[in-house]
Amino acid sequence: MGIEYSESIEEATQIARAALPLASQLAVPANPVNYAVFYEYVAGQNPQLTAALDQLRETVKDLSNAELRALYHNFVSETDEESLKEVRRALSTIIDSTRGSLEKVGNESQIYQENLGVAAKQLGGAGGGDVVDVVTQLIDETVRMQKASRELQEELAQTNQDLSKLRSEFKRVREESLVDPLTGVQNRRAFDASLETAFNQAQQSSEPLCLLMVDIDHFKKVNDTYGHVVGDAVLKLVARAINDTVRGGDVLARYGGEEFILLLPDTPLEGAERVADNICNVVRNQIMDRSHVGKDIGRVTVSVGVALFCQKESAEAFVARADTALYRAKQSGRNRVCTDEVR
């Protein structure tokens, strides 16, 4: 269970402001991993992390990215999604307020100088050299103030640039955390979120929702015989073959090991069965030779289980029915499609 933050967005923003300078103080880049460590450290709600970082600061002269990454994996990586959203909201607030400060400083100093210039001309026309001299001095002061403001603007602009870059990095890391690095399709975490969305929509509408569980037949034998490099190549080819059969709104994910799962919104059972048959045919006809996977391993086949969503069932039950259908397909000889009997 991750750490839960109770502070308001204003308090989170103050923590974010205090966390950012730590990167400069420790001479390390403020990348998302390092920043997450600093945020937790300043928040003070992760005593194990605080103790570990304090000890490192006392014993290590120059902290490295590797040491901070170790702290992240040991004490931060299990932080729940809501906590990360809180950090992102705080960063967004800083960026917005910084941008507002930049505009305000520039606009106010410009208006101030223009107004004083007008006043000097008016007083000059009316006589009273002493008054004009005073106003002229004020204009000189304003010019100096504008120079200082410009320097402040440059500093704020750099901060704004750094924060914008950090937010982009958070977005990139977030997106990468939802993708299976080997096959390039969604991972199980991303699929669970997609399933929840589609499941809720299906409960509130009459549109059909189908689920396919796809398993590579005898994949363990492929790994044991040809090695994991070839096994990885087979996984990538199968993922690509499945992905080529789906529509834009369908969701494909690697569910674990050699198993893939495919969510088909707004698809009747007959349509899902056609998709499953097509997947079997495409994979079966894929040539797994030296040019594709590094060795000639013959043909690879898949088994597929199909289920249609039933109202009032849970998402877990929905997935379990597709998994049961997949089990029957494998027990029946593999290289085939089996459909859950509940219609």
PDB file of N, CA and C in Angstrom, residues 30 51 56 74 93 101-102 114 141 177 183 187 213 229 232 243 307 310 312 315 324 329-330 337:
ATOM      1  N   ALA A  30      16.988  17.138 -11.818  1.00  0.00           N
ATOM      2  CA  ALA A  30      15.639  17.017 -11.247  1.00  0.00           C
ATOM      3  C   ALA A  30      14.760  16.197 -12.182  1.00  0.00           C
ATOM      4  N   ALA A  51      15.283   8.828   6.719  1.00  0.00           N
ATOM      5  CA  ALA A  51      16.470   8.332   7.417  1.00  0.00           C
ATOM      6  C   ALA A  51      17.546   7.887   6.425  1.00  0.00           C
ATOM      7  N   LEU A  56      22.733   9.044   3.690  1.00  0.00           N
ATOM      8  CA  LEU A  56      23.521   9.202   2.469  1.00  0.00           C
ATOM      9  C   LEU A  56      24.161  10.578   2.394  1.00  0.00           C
ATOM     10  N   ASN A  74      13.256   1.479  -3.419  1.00  0.00           N
ATOM     11  CA  ASN A  74      13.099   0.905  -2.081  1.00  0.00           C
ATOM     12  C   ASN A  74      11.987   1.553  -1.268  1.00  0.00           C
ATOM     13  N   THR A  93       0.406  23.747 -10.443  1.00  0.00           N
ATOM     14  CA  THR A  93       0.113  25.002  -9.755  1.00  0.00           C
ATOM     15  C   THR A  93       1.323  25.925  -9.772  1.00  0.00           C
ATOM     16  N   SER A 101       3.263  35.220 -12.592  1.00  0.00           N
ATOM     17  CA  SER A 101       4.214  36.192 -12.039  1.00  0.00           C
ATOM     18  C   SER A 101       5.033  36.851 -13.136  1.00  0.00           C
ATOM     19  N   LEU A 102       5.440  36.057 -14.118  1.00  0.00           N
ATOM     20  CA  LEU A 102       6.199  36.615 -15.235  1.00  0.00           C
ATOM     21  C   LEU A 102       5.405  37.704 -15.953  1.00  0.00           C
ATOM     22  N   GLU A 114       5.830  53.950 -18.305  1.00  0.00           N
ATOM     23  CA  GLU A 114       5.067  54.773 -19.243  1.00  0.00           C
ATOM     24  C   GLU A 114       4.326  55.901 -18.524  1.00  0.00           C
ATOM     25  N   GLU A 141      15.188  55.561 -11.765  1.00  0.00           N
ATOM     26  CA  GLU A 141      15.003  54.467 -10.810  1.00  0.00           C
ATOM     27  C   GLU A 141      14.137  53.369 -11.422  1.00  0.00           C
ATOM     28  N   SER A 177       5.054   3.696 -18.218  1.00  0.00           N
ATOM     29  CA  SER A 177       4.697   2.744 -17.168  1.00  0.00           C
ATOM     30  C   SER A 177       3.468   1.927 -17.536  1.00  0.00           C
ATOM     31  N   THR A 183       6.868  -5.993 -25.995  1.00  0.00           N
ATOM     32  CA  THR A 183       5.974  -6.096 -27.156  1.00  0.00           C
ATOM     33  C   THR A 183       5.431  -4.754 -27.623  1.00  0.00           C
ATOM     34  N   ASN A 187       0.423  -2.910 -20.883  1.00  0.00           N
ATOM     35  CA  ASN A 187       0.698  -3.910 -19.860  1.00  0.00           C
ATOM     36  C   ASN A 187      -0.570  -4.175 -19.047  1.00  0.00           C
ATOM     37  N   MET A 213      -9.029 -14.017 -24.520  1.00  0.00           N
ATOM     38  CA  MET A 213      -7.775 -14.407 -23.880  1.00  0.00           C
ATOM     39  C   MET A 213      -6.997 -15.246 -24.893  1.00  0.00           C
ATOM     40  N   VAL A 229      15.911 -15.485 -26.075  1.00  0.00           N
ATOM     41  CA  VAL A 229      16.001 -14.478 -27.138  1.00  0.00           C
ATOM     42  C   VAL A 229      15.000 -14.792 -28.242  1.00  0.00           C
ATOM     43  N   ASP A 232      11.472 -14.269 -26.895  1.00  0.00           N
ATOM     44  CA  ASP A 232      11.070 -12.854 -26.913  1.00  0.00           C
ATOM     45  C   ASP A 232      10.669 -12.419 -28.321  1.00  0.00           C
ATOM     46  N   ASN A 243      -2.202  -7.367 -33.036  1.00  0.00           N
ATOM     47  CA  ASN A 243      -2.462  -5.925 -33.143  1.00  0.00           C
ATOM     48  C   ASN A 243      -2.930  -5.543 -34.545  1.00  0.00           C
ATOM     49  N   ALA A 307     -15.382 -14.502 -24.395  1.00  0.00           N
ATOM     50  CA  ALA A 307     -16.513 -14.324 -23.473  1.00  0.00           C
ATOM     51  C   ALA A 307     -17.242 -13.034 -23.806  1.00  0.00           C
ATOM     52  N   CYS A 310     -21.837 -10.117 -19.416  1.00  0.00           N
ATOM     53  CA  CYS A 310     -23.210 -10.294 -18.947  1.00  0.00           C
ATOM     54  C   CYS A 310     -23.502  -9.257 -17.871  1.00  0.00           C
ATOM     55  N   LYS A 312     -24.656  -7.426 -14.604  1.00  0.00           N
ATOM     56  CA  LYS A 312     -24.658  -7.765 -13.172  1.00  0.00           C
ATOM     57  C   LYS A 312     -23.487  -8.643 -12.748  1.00  0.00           C
ATOM     58  N   ALA A 315     -16.238  -7.532 -13.044  1.00  0.00           N
ATOM     59  CA  ALA A 315     -15.169  -7.551 -14.044  1.00  0.00           C
ATOM     60  C   ALA A 315     -14.304  -8.794 -13.876  1.00  0.00           C
ATOM     61  N   THR A 324     -11.523 -19.347 -18.578  1.00  0.00           N
ATOM     62  CA  THR A 324     -12.043 -20.715 -18.585  1.00  0.00           C
ATOM     63  C   THR A 324     -12.212 -21.223 -20.013  1.00  0.00           C
ATOM     64  N   ALA A 329     -10.034 -24.451 -24.696  1.00  0.00           N
ATOM     65  CA  ALA A 329      -9.403 -24.487 -26.020  1.00  0.00           C
ATOM     66  C   ALA A 329      -8.081 -25.245 -25.971  1.00  0.00           C
ATOM     67  N   LYS A 330      -7.325 -25.070 -24.924  1.00  0.00           N
ATOM     68  CA  LYS A 330      -6.033 -25.746 -24.802  1.00  0.00           C
ATOM     69  C   LYS A 330      -6.239 -27.228 -24.494  1.00  0.00           C
ATOM     70  N   VAL A 337     -10.355 -21.931 -31.127  1.00  0.00           N
ATOM     71  CA  VAL A 337     -11.120 -20.948 -30.363  1.00  0.00           C
ATOM     72  C   VAL A 337     -12.230 -21.658 -29.614  1.00  0.00           C
TER      73      VAL A 337
END
